[in-house]
Structures are given as C-alpha cells and as structure tokens.
C-alpha cells in the first residue's frame, strides 16, 4: 500500500469516526438546529445546560477523581501483590476482579443495591455511585499496572535495592513506583474516562439528587431537547478532551523517562 493510499484511507476512517461527533454537537451552538450554521451561532443552549445541569457536571468530576484516587490506592498495591506472588491463587483473584466488567452494569448495580442499599443513608448519597464506579474501574487499574510489573524483573530490582540497604517502604516508594509510573498513568486514563462516561450502572444507582453527566445527557435526549442534549455533549467534550490529552502526555513522558532509565 502506497503512502497516499494509506493516508487517504486513514483520513477516510477518521472522517467516518469524527462526523457523528460533529453532528452531535452542532445543534448545541446554533440558533436553530433545522437551519444549521446559517441560523447563526449562539451560547444560549450552553448557558441553559449549565444553569439546569451544572451540578451533574461537577458531581461527575467529583466521582471520577474520587474513583481515580481509590483505584490508585487499592489497585497499585493489589497489582504488586499479584505480581510478587504469581500462581493459581493470584490468577483466581485477578479473574475475580474482572468479573464486574464481564457482567452487565445494570446487573452489578442491582447487586450493589441489594447488598448495600439498606446501609444507613448510603443509597441516597453520591458515595453509593462511587462504590459502583470503583467496582467497575478497579480491574482496569490493576491490569494496567500488573502488565508493567510483569514485564520487568521485579524480584531482581528489589534485590538490588535491598542490597543497597533500602527498606521495604523505600524500595516500594522509591524504586517500584517510579518504574511503573507509565502503567499507573495508563490505568488512570482508563479509570477517568470510564467513570466520566459510565451510564448503565449509574442509571440504577443514582437518585434525583445524585444525577451524573451521562444520566443528565440521557434525560435531555429523552425530553427531545436536542439543542440542550447537544450542548450537554459539547460540555462533556470540553471537560474530557483536555483532561485526557494531559494524561496521555504525562503517560508518554513517563514511558520515555522509564526507557532512559
């Protein structure tokens, strides 16, 4: 395949993927969705969305960042233990962690409601949604970090640090973590993306007072407010694209630093 043929094919696929995105956000910045750009640009729908649904955007960010912190605190040590004690038991634990991903989100949400829905006021709190997001996103963090740990000579690295007199906390914090930074950032990228866009599980876990961005977006489409839904989608992209770009840049930088080491 020649260069120009490959380039043309790539551009065609890119246009195929990007076109629905452009079409979905266009009504949110035009005065009349039926007339398109000829009706003029407006920020009316964006202002209405922020006035009516701004709380859902902030709550989604709060849940996504909280999910990220918890999955890092739990997932990184879990991946380390699985890598240090590889065997049948570790494989079974790893497969058990992936189960929530294989099961439909609605089924997982129903299980959480039945198991923990009657615990105090948890059902009415945003923390209940956070629990669901952690259950769903944790396997992605564990898998991303575990892949990096298994690709290195973990025991040899620790033995070298031990020979230099480093204690276990020093070995873990000063040697292991810097070497798996790329995996942690890759996992963070997946966790934030999945949490911000998670809908199936959140649809059952939310209440009228704990509505997230995807649920609010679905409500706007259900109400046939295309302009509002489109503006909602645009706000989502404005939030997620810079965040993901920054995290991808950080992940690439971590990989380059690791390669130099």
C-alpha positions as MATLAB code, in Angstrom:
seq = 'XXXXXXXXXXXXXXXXXXXXXXXXXXXXXXXXXXXXXXXXXXXXXXXXXXXXXXXXXXXXXXXXXXXXXXXXXXXXXXXXXXXXXXXXXXXXXXXXXXXXXXXXXXXXXXXXXXXXXXXXXXXXXXXXXXXXXXXXXXXXXXXXXXXXXXXXXXXXXXXXXXXXXXXXXXXXXXXXXXXXXXXXXXXXXXXXXXXXXXXXXXXXXXXXXXXXXXXXXXXXXXXXXXXXXXXXXXXXXXXXXXXXXXXXXXXXXXXXXXXXX';
ca = [
       0.000    0.000    0.000;
       1.452    3.352   -1.080;
       1.813    6.378    1.166;
      -1.007    8.369   -0.423;
      -3.344    5.380   -0.422;
      -2.642    4.764    3.241;
      -3.076    8.441    4.070;
      -6.367    8.608    2.168;
      -7.666    5.501    3.924;
      -6.668    6.906    7.325;
      -8.380   10.237    6.613;
     -11.496    8.419    5.443;
     -11.697    6.364    8.629;
     -11.037    9.483   10.731;
     -13.827   11.367    8.969;
     -16.156    8.402    9.495;
     -15.428    8.463   13.238;
     -15.424   12.241   13.721;
     -18.528   13.078   11.658;
     -21.045   11.757   14.238;
     -19.267   13.784   16.934;
     -19.509   16.991   14.902;
     -23.149   16.356   14.063;
     -23.971   15.689   17.723;
     -22.501   18.990   18.975;
     -23.555   21.291   16.119;
     -27.157   21.914   17.318;
     -25.779   22.994   20.688;
     -24.079   26.083   19.221;
     -26.579   27.082   16.517;
     -29.656   29.251   16.981;
     -31.866   26.838   15.043;
     -30.940   23.179   14.629;
     -33.043   22.819   11.464;
     -31.299   25.714    9.703;
     -27.835   24.785   10.913;
     -24.952   27.240   10.834;
     -26.908   29.595    8.569;
     -29.095   30.492   11.580;
     -26.054   31.836   13.413;
     -24.010   30.765   16.413;
     -25.247   31.078   19.978;
     -24.236   30.193   23.518;
     -27.847   30.091   24.695;
     -28.047   26.318   24.946;
     -24.707   26.050   26.725;
     -25.856   28.610   29.300;
     -29.154   26.795   29.819;
     -27.398   23.470   30.252;
     -25.023   24.900   32.831;
     -27.886   26.600   34.684;
     -30.006   23.426   34.777;
     -27.401   20.646   34.813;
     -24.179   22.250   36.048;
     -24.403   20.243   39.257;
     -24.288   16.966   37.332;
     -21.066   18.014   35.607;
     -19.361   18.885   38.889;
     -20.645   15.697   40.530;
     -19.310   13.588   37.658;
     -15.877   15.175   38.029;
     -16.007   14.646   41.786;
     -16.900   10.968   41.380;
     -14.323   10.397   38.621;
     -11.465   11.945   40.611;
     -12.510   10.116   43.787;
     -12.653    6.873   41.827;
      -9.176    7.564   40.492;
      -7.720    8.153   43.971;
      -9.297    4.991   45.406;
      -8.311    2.770   42.483;
      -4.737    4.037   42.732;
      -4.578    3.423   46.481;
      -6.121   -0.049   46.161;
      -5.183   -1.152   42.648;
      -1.447   -0.442   42.690;
      -0.730   -2.462   45.888;
      -3.068   -5.211   44.647;
      -1.196   -5.434   41.340;
       2.107   -5.518   43.234;
       0.950   -8.417   45.416;
      -0.343  -10.326   42.375;
       2.972   -9.802   40.584;
       5.067  -10.834   43.615;
       3.039  -13.966   44.318;
       2.167  -15.205   40.844;
       0.379  -18.530   40.917;
      -3.004  -20.201   40.754;
      -4.405  -18.191   43.664;
      -3.204  -14.918   42.147;
      -4.802  -15.844   38.825;
      -8.107  -16.629   40.546;
      -8.040  -13.292   42.379;
      -7.243  -11.482   39.137;
     -10.139  -13.173   37.327;
     -12.475  -12.350   40.230;
     -11.522   -8.678   39.914;
     -12.507   -8.718   36.238;
     -15.965  -10.200   36.903;
     -17.729   -6.809   37.275;
     -16.517   -5.887   33.783;
     -17.939   -9.065   32.245;
     -21.311   -8.718   33.987;
     -23.742   -6.088   32.574;
     -23.586   -2.848   34.532;
     -27.285   -2.969   35.387;
     -26.846   -6.412   36.981;
     -23.882   -5.162   39.030;
     -25.886   -2.109   40.129;
     -28.784   -4.324   41.196;
     -26.385   -6.473   43.216;
     -24.984   -3.384   44.952;
     -28.481   -2.153   45.777;
     -29.472   -5.500   47.257;
     -26.208   -5.852   49.202;
     -25.616   -2.307   50.467;
     -28.722   -0.294   49.633;
     -30.080   -0.553   53.185;
     -26.823    0.541   54.861;
     -27.618    3.854   56.549;
     -28.124    6.708   54.090;
     -25.664    5.281   51.580;
     -28.365    4.703   48.943;
     -29.203    8.423   48.840;
     -25.573    9.567   48.738;
     -23.212   10.075   45.814;
     -20.894    7.715   47.656;
     -23.121    4.850   46.509;
     -22.364    5.717   42.889;
     -18.696    5.991   43.846;
     -18.764    2.420   45.169;
     -20.167    1.207   41.851;
     -17.577    3.111   39.826;
     -14.730    1.749   41.942;
     -16.012   -1.813   41.479;
     -16.225   -1.263   37.722;
     -12.956    0.656   37.210;
     -10.620   -1.142   39.628;
      -9.863   -4.062   37.251;
      -8.603   -1.648   34.603;
      -6.144   -0.055   37.025;
      -4.964   -3.432   38.304;
      -4.494   -4.835   34.785;
      -2.584   -1.755   33.547;
      -0.171   -1.752   36.498;
       0.158   -5.538   36.576;
       1.173   -5.626   32.910;
       4.084   -3.275   33.631;
       5.126   -5.179   36.751;
       5.171   -8.494   34.900;
       7.247   -7.010   32.083;
      10.132   -6.126   34.414;
      12.472   -8.147   36.586;
      10.625   -7.219   39.761;
      12.475   -9.556   42.127;
      15.861   -8.587   40.694;
      15.039   -4.905   41.058;
      14.011   -5.366   44.673;
      17.071   -7.476   45.461;
      19.325   -4.763   44.060;
      17.582   -2.118   46.172;
      17.753   -4.353   49.250;
      21.468   -4.882   48.676;
      21.881   -1.097   48.770;
      20.257   -1.026   52.195;
      16.784    0.160   51.166;
      13.902   -0.811   53.452;
      10.628   -2.157   52.024;
       8.883    1.260   52.048;
      11.930    2.783   50.380;
      12.000    0.025   47.772;
       8.293    0.363   47.015;
       8.057    4.155   47.032;
      11.486    4.988   45.641;
      12.116    2.139   43.208;
       8.927    0.295   42.243;
       6.529    3.223   41.868;
       8.799    5.304   39.588;
       9.266    2.282   37.334;
       5.535    1.617   36.985;
       4.513    5.265   36.541;
       3.600    4.607   32.911;
       1.227    1.813   33.887;
      -0.317    3.914   36.633;
      -0.951    6.773   34.221;
      -2.377    4.425   31.604;
      -4.692    2.976   34.238;
      -5.632    6.465   35.401;
      -6.514    7.395   31.832;
      -8.905    4.451   31.576;
     -10.404    4.986   35.026;
     -11.213    8.669   34.487;
     -12.604    8.029   31.007;
     -14.784    5.124   32.127;
     -16.023    6.879   35.260;
     -16.997   10.089   33.484;
     -18.867    8.209   30.763;
     -20.350    5.360   32.833;
     -24.110    5.156   32.310;
     -25.547    1.637   32.665;
     -24.639    1.129   36.314;
     -25.203    4.759   37.295;
     -28.705    4.734   35.830;
     -29.846    2.413   38.655;
     -27.575    3.768   41.380;
     -28.423    7.464   41.034;
     -31.232    9.412   42.679;
     -32.795   12.720   41.534;
     -30.228   14.436   43.763;
     -27.196   12.453   42.590;
     -27.552   12.641   38.832;
     -24.299   12.389   36.858;
     -23.401   13.881   33.496;
     -24.295   10.829   31.328;
     -27.631   10.413   33.129;
     -28.427   14.091   32.653;
     -27.496   13.776   28.992;
     -29.874   10.828   28.618;
     -32.636   12.838   30.313;
     -32.112   15.690   27.854;
     -32.392   13.331   24.877;
     -35.453   11.635   26.389;
     -37.141   15.040   26.724;
     -36.459   15.618   22.983;
     -34.438   18.734   23.774;
     -31.900   18.135   21.025;
     -30.240   21.528   21.428;
     -29.829   21.019   25.167;
     -28.542   17.471   24.708;
     -26.102   18.656   22.051;
     -24.829   21.459   24.278;
     -24.523   18.916   27.087;
     -22.401   16.717   24.819;
     -20.197   19.684   23.922;
     -19.600   20.465   27.603;
     -18.630   16.825   28.127;
     -16.044   17.051   25.327;
     -14.701   20.350   26.659;
     -14.143   18.642   30.001;
     -12.813   15.287   28.897;
     -10.584   16.088   25.892;
      -8.089   18.413   27.668;
      -8.012   16.094   30.676;
      -7.312   13.013   28.588;
      -4.760   14.859   26.442;
      -2.878   15.944   29.570;
      -2.918   12.423   30.981;
      -1.753   10.918   27.672;
       1.094   13.429   27.544;
       2.050   12.521   31.115;
       1.890    8.795   30.289;
       4.105    9.278   27.232;
       6.582   11.301   29.240;
       6.664    8.621   31.953;
       7.342    5.952   29.311;
      10.218    7.993   27.862;
      11.740    8.528   31.304;
      11.404    4.826   32.021;
      13.097    3.961   28.743;
      16.015    6.273   29.588;
      16.398    4.546   32.955;
];
